[in-house]
mmCIF file of C-alpha atoms in Angstrom:
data_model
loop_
_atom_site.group_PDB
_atom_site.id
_atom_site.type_symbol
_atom_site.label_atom_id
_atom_site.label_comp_id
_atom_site.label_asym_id
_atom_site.label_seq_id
_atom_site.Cartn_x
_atom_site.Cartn_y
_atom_site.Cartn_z
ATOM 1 C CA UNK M 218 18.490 -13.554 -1.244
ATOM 2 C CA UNK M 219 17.409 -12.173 1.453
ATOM 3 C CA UNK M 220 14.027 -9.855 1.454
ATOM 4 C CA UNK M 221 12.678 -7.500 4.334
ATOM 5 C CA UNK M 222 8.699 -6.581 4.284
ATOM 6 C CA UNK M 223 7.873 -3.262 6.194
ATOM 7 C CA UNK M 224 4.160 -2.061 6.538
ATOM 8 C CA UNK M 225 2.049 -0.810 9.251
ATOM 9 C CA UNK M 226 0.657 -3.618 11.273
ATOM 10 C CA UNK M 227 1.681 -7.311 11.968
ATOM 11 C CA UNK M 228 -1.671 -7.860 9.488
ATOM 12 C CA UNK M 229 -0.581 -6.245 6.359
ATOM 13 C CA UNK M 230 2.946 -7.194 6.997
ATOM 14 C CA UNK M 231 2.117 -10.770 6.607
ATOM 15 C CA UNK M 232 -0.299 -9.930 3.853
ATOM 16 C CA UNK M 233 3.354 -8.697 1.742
ATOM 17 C CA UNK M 234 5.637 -11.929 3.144
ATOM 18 C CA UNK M 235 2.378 -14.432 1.702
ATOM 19 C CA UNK M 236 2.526 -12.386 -1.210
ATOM 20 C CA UNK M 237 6.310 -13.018 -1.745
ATOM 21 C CA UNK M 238 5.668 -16.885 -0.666
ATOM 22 C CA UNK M 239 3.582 -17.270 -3.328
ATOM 23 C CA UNK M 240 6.313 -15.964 -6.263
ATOM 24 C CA UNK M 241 8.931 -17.646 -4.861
ATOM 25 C CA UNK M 242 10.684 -17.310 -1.708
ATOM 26 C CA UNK M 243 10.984 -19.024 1.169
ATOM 27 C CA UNK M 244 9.952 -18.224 4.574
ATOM 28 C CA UNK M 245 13.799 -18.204 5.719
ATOM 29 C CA UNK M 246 14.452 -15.444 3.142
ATOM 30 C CA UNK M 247 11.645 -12.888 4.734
ATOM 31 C CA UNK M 248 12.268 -10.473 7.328
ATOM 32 C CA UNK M 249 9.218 -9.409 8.882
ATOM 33 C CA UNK M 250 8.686 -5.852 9.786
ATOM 34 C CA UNK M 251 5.637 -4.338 11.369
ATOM 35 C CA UNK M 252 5.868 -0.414 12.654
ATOM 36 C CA UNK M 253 2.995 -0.602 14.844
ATOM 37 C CA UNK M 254 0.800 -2.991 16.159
ATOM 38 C CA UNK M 255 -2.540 -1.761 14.852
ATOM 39 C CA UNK M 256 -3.930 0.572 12.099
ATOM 40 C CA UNK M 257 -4.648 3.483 14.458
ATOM 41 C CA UNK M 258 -1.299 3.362 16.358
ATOM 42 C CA UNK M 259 -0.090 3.546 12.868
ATOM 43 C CA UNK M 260 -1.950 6.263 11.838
ATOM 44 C CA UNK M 261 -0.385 8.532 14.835
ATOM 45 C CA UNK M 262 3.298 7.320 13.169
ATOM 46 C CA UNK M 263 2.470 9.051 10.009
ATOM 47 C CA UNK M 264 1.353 12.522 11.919
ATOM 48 C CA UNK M 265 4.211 12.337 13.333
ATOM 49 C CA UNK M 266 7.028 13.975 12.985
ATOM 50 C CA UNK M 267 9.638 13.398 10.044
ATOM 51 C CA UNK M 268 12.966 13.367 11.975
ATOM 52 C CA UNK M 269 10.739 10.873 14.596
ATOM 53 C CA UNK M 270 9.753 8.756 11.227
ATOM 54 C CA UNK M 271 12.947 8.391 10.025
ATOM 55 C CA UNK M 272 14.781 8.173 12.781
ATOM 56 C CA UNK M 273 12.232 4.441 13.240
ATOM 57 C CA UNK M 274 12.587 3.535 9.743
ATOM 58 C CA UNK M 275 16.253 3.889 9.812
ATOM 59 C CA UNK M 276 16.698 1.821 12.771
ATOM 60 C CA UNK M 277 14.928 -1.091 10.996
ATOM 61 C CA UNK M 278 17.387 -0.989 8.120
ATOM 62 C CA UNK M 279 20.371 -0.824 10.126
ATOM 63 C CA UNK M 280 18.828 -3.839 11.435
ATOM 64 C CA UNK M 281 18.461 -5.821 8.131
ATOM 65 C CA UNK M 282 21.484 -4.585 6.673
ATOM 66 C CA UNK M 283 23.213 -6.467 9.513
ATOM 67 C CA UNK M 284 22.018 -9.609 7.991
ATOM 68 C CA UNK M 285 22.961 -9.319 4.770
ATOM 69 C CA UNK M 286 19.481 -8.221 3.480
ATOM 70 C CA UNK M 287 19.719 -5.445 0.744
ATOM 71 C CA UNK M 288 16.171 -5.466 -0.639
ATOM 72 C CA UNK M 289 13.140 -3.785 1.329
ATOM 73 C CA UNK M 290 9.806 -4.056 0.239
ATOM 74 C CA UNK M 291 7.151 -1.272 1.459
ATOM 75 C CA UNK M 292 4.339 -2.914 1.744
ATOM 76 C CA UNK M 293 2.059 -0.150 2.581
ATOM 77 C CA UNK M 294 0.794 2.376 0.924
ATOM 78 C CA UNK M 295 -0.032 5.075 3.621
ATOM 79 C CA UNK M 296 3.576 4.361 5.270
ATOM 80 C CA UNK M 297 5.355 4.715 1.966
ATOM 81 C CA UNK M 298 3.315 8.049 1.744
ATOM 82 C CA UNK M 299 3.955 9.103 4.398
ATOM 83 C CA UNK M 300 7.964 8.705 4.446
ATOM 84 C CA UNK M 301 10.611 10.131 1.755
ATOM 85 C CA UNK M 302 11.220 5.960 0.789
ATOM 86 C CA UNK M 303 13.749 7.533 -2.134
ATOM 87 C CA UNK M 304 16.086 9.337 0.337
ATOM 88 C CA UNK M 305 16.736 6.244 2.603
ATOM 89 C CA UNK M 306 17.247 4.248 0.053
ATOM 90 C CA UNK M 307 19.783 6.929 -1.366
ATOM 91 C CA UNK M 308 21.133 7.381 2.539
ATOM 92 C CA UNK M 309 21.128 3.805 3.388
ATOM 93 C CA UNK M 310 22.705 2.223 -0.123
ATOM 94 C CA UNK M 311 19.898 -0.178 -0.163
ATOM 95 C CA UNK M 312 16.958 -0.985 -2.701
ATOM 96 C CA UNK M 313 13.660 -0.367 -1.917
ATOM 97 C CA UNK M 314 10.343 -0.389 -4.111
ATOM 98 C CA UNK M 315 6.991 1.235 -3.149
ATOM 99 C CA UNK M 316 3.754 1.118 -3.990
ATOM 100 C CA UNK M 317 4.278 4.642 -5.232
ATOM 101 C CA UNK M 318 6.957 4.245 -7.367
ATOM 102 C CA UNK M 319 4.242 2.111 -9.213
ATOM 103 C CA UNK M 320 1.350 5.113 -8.890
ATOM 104 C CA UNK M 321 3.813 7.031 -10.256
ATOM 105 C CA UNK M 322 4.490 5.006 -13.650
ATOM 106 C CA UNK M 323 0.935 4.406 -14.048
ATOM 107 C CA UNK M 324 -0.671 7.555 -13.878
ATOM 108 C CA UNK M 325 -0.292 8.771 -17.696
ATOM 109 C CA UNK M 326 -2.830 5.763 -18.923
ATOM 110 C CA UNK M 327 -5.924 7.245 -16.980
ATOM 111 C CA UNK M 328 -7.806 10.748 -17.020
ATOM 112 C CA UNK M 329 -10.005 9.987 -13.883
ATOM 113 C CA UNK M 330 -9.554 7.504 -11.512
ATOM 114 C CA UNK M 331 -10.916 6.665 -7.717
ATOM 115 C CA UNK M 332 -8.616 5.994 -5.243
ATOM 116 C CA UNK M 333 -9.014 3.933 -2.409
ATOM 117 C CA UNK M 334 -6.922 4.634 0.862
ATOM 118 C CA UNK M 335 -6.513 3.154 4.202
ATOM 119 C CA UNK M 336 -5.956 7.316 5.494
ATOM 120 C CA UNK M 337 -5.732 10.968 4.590
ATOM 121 C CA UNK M 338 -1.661 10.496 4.653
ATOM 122 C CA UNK M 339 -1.922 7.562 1.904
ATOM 123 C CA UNK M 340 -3.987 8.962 -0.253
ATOM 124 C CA UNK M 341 -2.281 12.330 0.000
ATOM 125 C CA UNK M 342 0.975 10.478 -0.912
ATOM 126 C CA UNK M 343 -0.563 8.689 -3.923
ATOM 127 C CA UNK M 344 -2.104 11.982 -4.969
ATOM 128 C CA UNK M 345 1.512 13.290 -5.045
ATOM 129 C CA UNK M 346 2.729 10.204 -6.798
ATOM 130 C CA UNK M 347 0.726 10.499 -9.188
ATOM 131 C CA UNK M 348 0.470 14.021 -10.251
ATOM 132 C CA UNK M 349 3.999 13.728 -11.006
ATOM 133 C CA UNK M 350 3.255 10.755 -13.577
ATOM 134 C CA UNK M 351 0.728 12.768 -15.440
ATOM 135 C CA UNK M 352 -0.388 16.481 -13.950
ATOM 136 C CA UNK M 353 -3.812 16.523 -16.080
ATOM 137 C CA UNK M 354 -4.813 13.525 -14.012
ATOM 138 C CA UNK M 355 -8.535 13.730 -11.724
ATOM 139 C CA UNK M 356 -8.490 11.799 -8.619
ATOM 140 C CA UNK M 357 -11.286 11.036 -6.981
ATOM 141 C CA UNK M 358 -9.930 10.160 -3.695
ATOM 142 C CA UNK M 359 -11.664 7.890 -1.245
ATOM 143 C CA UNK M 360 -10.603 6.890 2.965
ATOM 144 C CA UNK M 361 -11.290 4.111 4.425
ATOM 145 C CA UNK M 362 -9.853 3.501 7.527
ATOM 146 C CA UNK M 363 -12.955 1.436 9.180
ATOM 147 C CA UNK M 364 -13.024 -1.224 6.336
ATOM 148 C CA UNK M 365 -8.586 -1.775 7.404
ATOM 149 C CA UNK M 366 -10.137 -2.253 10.919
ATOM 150 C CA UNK M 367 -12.719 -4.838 9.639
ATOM 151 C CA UNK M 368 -10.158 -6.680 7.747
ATOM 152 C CA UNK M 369 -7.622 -6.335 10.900
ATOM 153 C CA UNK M 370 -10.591 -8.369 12.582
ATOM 154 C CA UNK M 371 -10.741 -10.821 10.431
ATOM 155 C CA UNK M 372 -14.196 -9.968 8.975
ATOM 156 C CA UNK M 373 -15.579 -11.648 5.732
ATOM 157 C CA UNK M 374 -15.363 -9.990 2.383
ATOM 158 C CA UNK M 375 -18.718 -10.251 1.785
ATOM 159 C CA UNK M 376 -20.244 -8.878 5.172
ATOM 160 C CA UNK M 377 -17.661 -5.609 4.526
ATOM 161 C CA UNK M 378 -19.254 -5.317 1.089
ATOM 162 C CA UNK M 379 -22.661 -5.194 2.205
ATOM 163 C CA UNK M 380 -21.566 -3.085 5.127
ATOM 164 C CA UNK M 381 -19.845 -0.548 3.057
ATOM 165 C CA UNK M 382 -22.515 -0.519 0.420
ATOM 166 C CA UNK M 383 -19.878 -1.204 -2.651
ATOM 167 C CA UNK M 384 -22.603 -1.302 -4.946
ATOM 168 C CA UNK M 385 -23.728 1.597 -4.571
ATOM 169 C CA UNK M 386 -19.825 3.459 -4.362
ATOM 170 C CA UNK M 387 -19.436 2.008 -7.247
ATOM 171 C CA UNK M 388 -22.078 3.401 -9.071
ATOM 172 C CA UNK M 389 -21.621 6.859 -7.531
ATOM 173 C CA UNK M 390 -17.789 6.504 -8.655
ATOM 174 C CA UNK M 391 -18.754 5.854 -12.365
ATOM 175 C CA UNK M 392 -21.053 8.341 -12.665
ATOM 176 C CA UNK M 393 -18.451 10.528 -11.764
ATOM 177 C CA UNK M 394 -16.613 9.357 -15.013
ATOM 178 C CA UNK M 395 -13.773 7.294 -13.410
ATOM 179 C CA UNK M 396 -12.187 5.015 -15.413
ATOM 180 C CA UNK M 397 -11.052 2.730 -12.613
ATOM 181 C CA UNK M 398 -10.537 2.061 -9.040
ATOM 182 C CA UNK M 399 -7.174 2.082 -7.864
ATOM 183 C CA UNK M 400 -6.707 -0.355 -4.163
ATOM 184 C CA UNK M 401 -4.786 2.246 -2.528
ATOM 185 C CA UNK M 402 -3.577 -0.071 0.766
ATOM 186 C CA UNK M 403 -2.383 -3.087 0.681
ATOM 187 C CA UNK M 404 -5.294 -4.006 3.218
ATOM 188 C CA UNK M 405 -8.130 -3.736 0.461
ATOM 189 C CA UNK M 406 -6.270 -7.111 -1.553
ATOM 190 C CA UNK M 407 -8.530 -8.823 0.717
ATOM 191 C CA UNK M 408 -12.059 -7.166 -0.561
ATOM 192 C CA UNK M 409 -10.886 -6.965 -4.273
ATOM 193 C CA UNK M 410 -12.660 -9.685 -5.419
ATOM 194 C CA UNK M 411 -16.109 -8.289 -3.978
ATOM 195 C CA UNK M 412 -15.095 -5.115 -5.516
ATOM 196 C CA UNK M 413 -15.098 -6.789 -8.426
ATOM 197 C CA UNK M 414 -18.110 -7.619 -8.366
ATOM 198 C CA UNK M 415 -20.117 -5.016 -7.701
ATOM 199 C CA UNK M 416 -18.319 -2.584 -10.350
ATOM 200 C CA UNK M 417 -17.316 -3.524 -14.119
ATOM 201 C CA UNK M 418 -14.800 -0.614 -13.625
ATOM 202 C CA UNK M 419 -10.844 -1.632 -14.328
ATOM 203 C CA UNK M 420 -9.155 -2.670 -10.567
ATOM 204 C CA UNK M 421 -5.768 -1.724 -9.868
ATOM 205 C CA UNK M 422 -3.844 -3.849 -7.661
ATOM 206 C CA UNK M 423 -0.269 -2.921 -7.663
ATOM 207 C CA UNK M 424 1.054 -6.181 -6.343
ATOM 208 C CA UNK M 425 2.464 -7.656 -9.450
ATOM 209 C CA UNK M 426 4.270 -4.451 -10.800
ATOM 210 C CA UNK M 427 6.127 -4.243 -7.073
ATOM 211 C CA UNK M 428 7.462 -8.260 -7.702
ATOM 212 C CA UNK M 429 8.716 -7.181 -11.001
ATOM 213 C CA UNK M 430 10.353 -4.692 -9.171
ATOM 214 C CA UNK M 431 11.923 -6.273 -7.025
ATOM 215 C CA UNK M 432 12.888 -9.255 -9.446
ATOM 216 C CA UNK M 433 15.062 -6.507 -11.042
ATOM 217 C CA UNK M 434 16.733 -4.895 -7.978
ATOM 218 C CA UNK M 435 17.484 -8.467 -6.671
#
C-alpha cells in the first residue's frame, strides 16, 4: 500500500514519513509531500485564499492518485486547519485522516484544556474541531510559531525549554484549571518529552489515534 504524507515544510513532512517507518512501512511505500519550504512561507499558504489552497492541494492528489496511492495522511495541524480536508476527500474519492478528525473525537473527555499551536490558523481550526466534539469545552489556546522555527533549526529540546520558560507555562496553564496540554502541530513531538517534564498535566499527542486511522482506511 501505498501512503502519501502532506504537511507544511520538508521538516514536519519527514517528521510524519519516520512516524509511519516506525509502524510499519517501508520507505518505497511513502510519498513525500511538503507545501512550502519553511514555516513562514507556509504560514502565507494558509492566509491565502481558499480557491488558491485548493486549487495546490488538489494538484498534489491528482499527483498521487496517478500512482496508485489512495491514502493521504495530513500531517499538520495548521494545514489541515486551514483547508476543508473532508471535501477533497469527498471530491477526490480518496481517504484522508487529520489531526482534526482526532480533536474532534476527543474533545467530550476534557472541560479545559491548553492548546498548543504552531499559528493563529491551527489553533483556530482545532478550536473549531473541537467545539463540535463537545460545545461546553474551555480552550486555552496557545501560538507558537518561534519554538517551529527553533525546531526547523535543529535546536535541542532542552535549550527550547529553557528558552521558552515551560516551567513556568506550565504552571500558569494549571492554575488556570486545565486538565491537559494538547501538542497542537506536529512540530512540538520533538519538545514533548521536556514538556513532560516540567508539567504533571496529561499530554496529548495525536500520533497514535491518526495510525489507527489509517490502519482502518487502508
Amino acid at each position: 500500500m501505498k501512503i502519501a504524507v502532506m504537511a507544511g515544510t520538508p521538516i514536519d513532512t519527514n517528521m510524519g514519513a519516520v512516524l509511519l517507518e516506525k509502524n510499519g512501512f517501508s520507505e518505497g511505500e511513502i510519498i513525500r509531500i511538503p507545501i512550502s519550504e519553511n514555516p513562514v512561507k507556509q504560514t502565507i499558504f494558509q492566509t491565502s485564499e481558499t480557491e488558491y489552497k485548493e486549487k495546490v492541494i488538489n494538484g498534489h492528489i491528482d499527483n498521487i492518485k496517478k500512482v496508485d496511492c489512495n491514502v493521504l495522511l495530513v500531517y499538520c495541524n495548521s494545514l489541515s486547519g486551514a483547508v476543508d480536508f473532508e471535501k477533497l476527500g469527498k471530491k477526490n474519492n480518496i481517504k484522508i485522516v487529520t489531526p482534526m478528525q482526532i480533536y474532534r473525537e476527543i474533545a467530550g473527555k476534557y472541560k479545559k484544556i491548553a492548546v498548543f499551536a504552531a499559528n493563529a490558523q491551527g489553533l483556530a481550526g482545532i478550536e473549531n474541531a473541537m467545539f463540535k466534539g463537545n460545545s461546553n469545552i474551555n480552550i486555552t489556546g496557545m501560538t507558537f510559531l518561534e519554538i517551529v522555527k527553533e525546531i526547523e533549526k535543529g535546536t535541542l529540546p532542552e535549550v527550547i525549554a529553557e528558552k521558552f520558560h515551560f516551567g513556568k507555562l506550565a504552571e500558569y496553564l494549571k492554575n488556570l484549571g486545565n486538565e491537559a496540554i494538547l501538542l497542537g502541530c506536529t512540530h512540538f513531538p520533538y519538545i514533548e518529552s521536556e514538556i513532560r517534564k516540567k508539567s504533571d498535566m496529561e499530554i496529548i499527542n495525536p500520533s497514535q489515534e491518526m495510525l489507527e486511522k489509517i490502519k482502518q482506511k487502508s
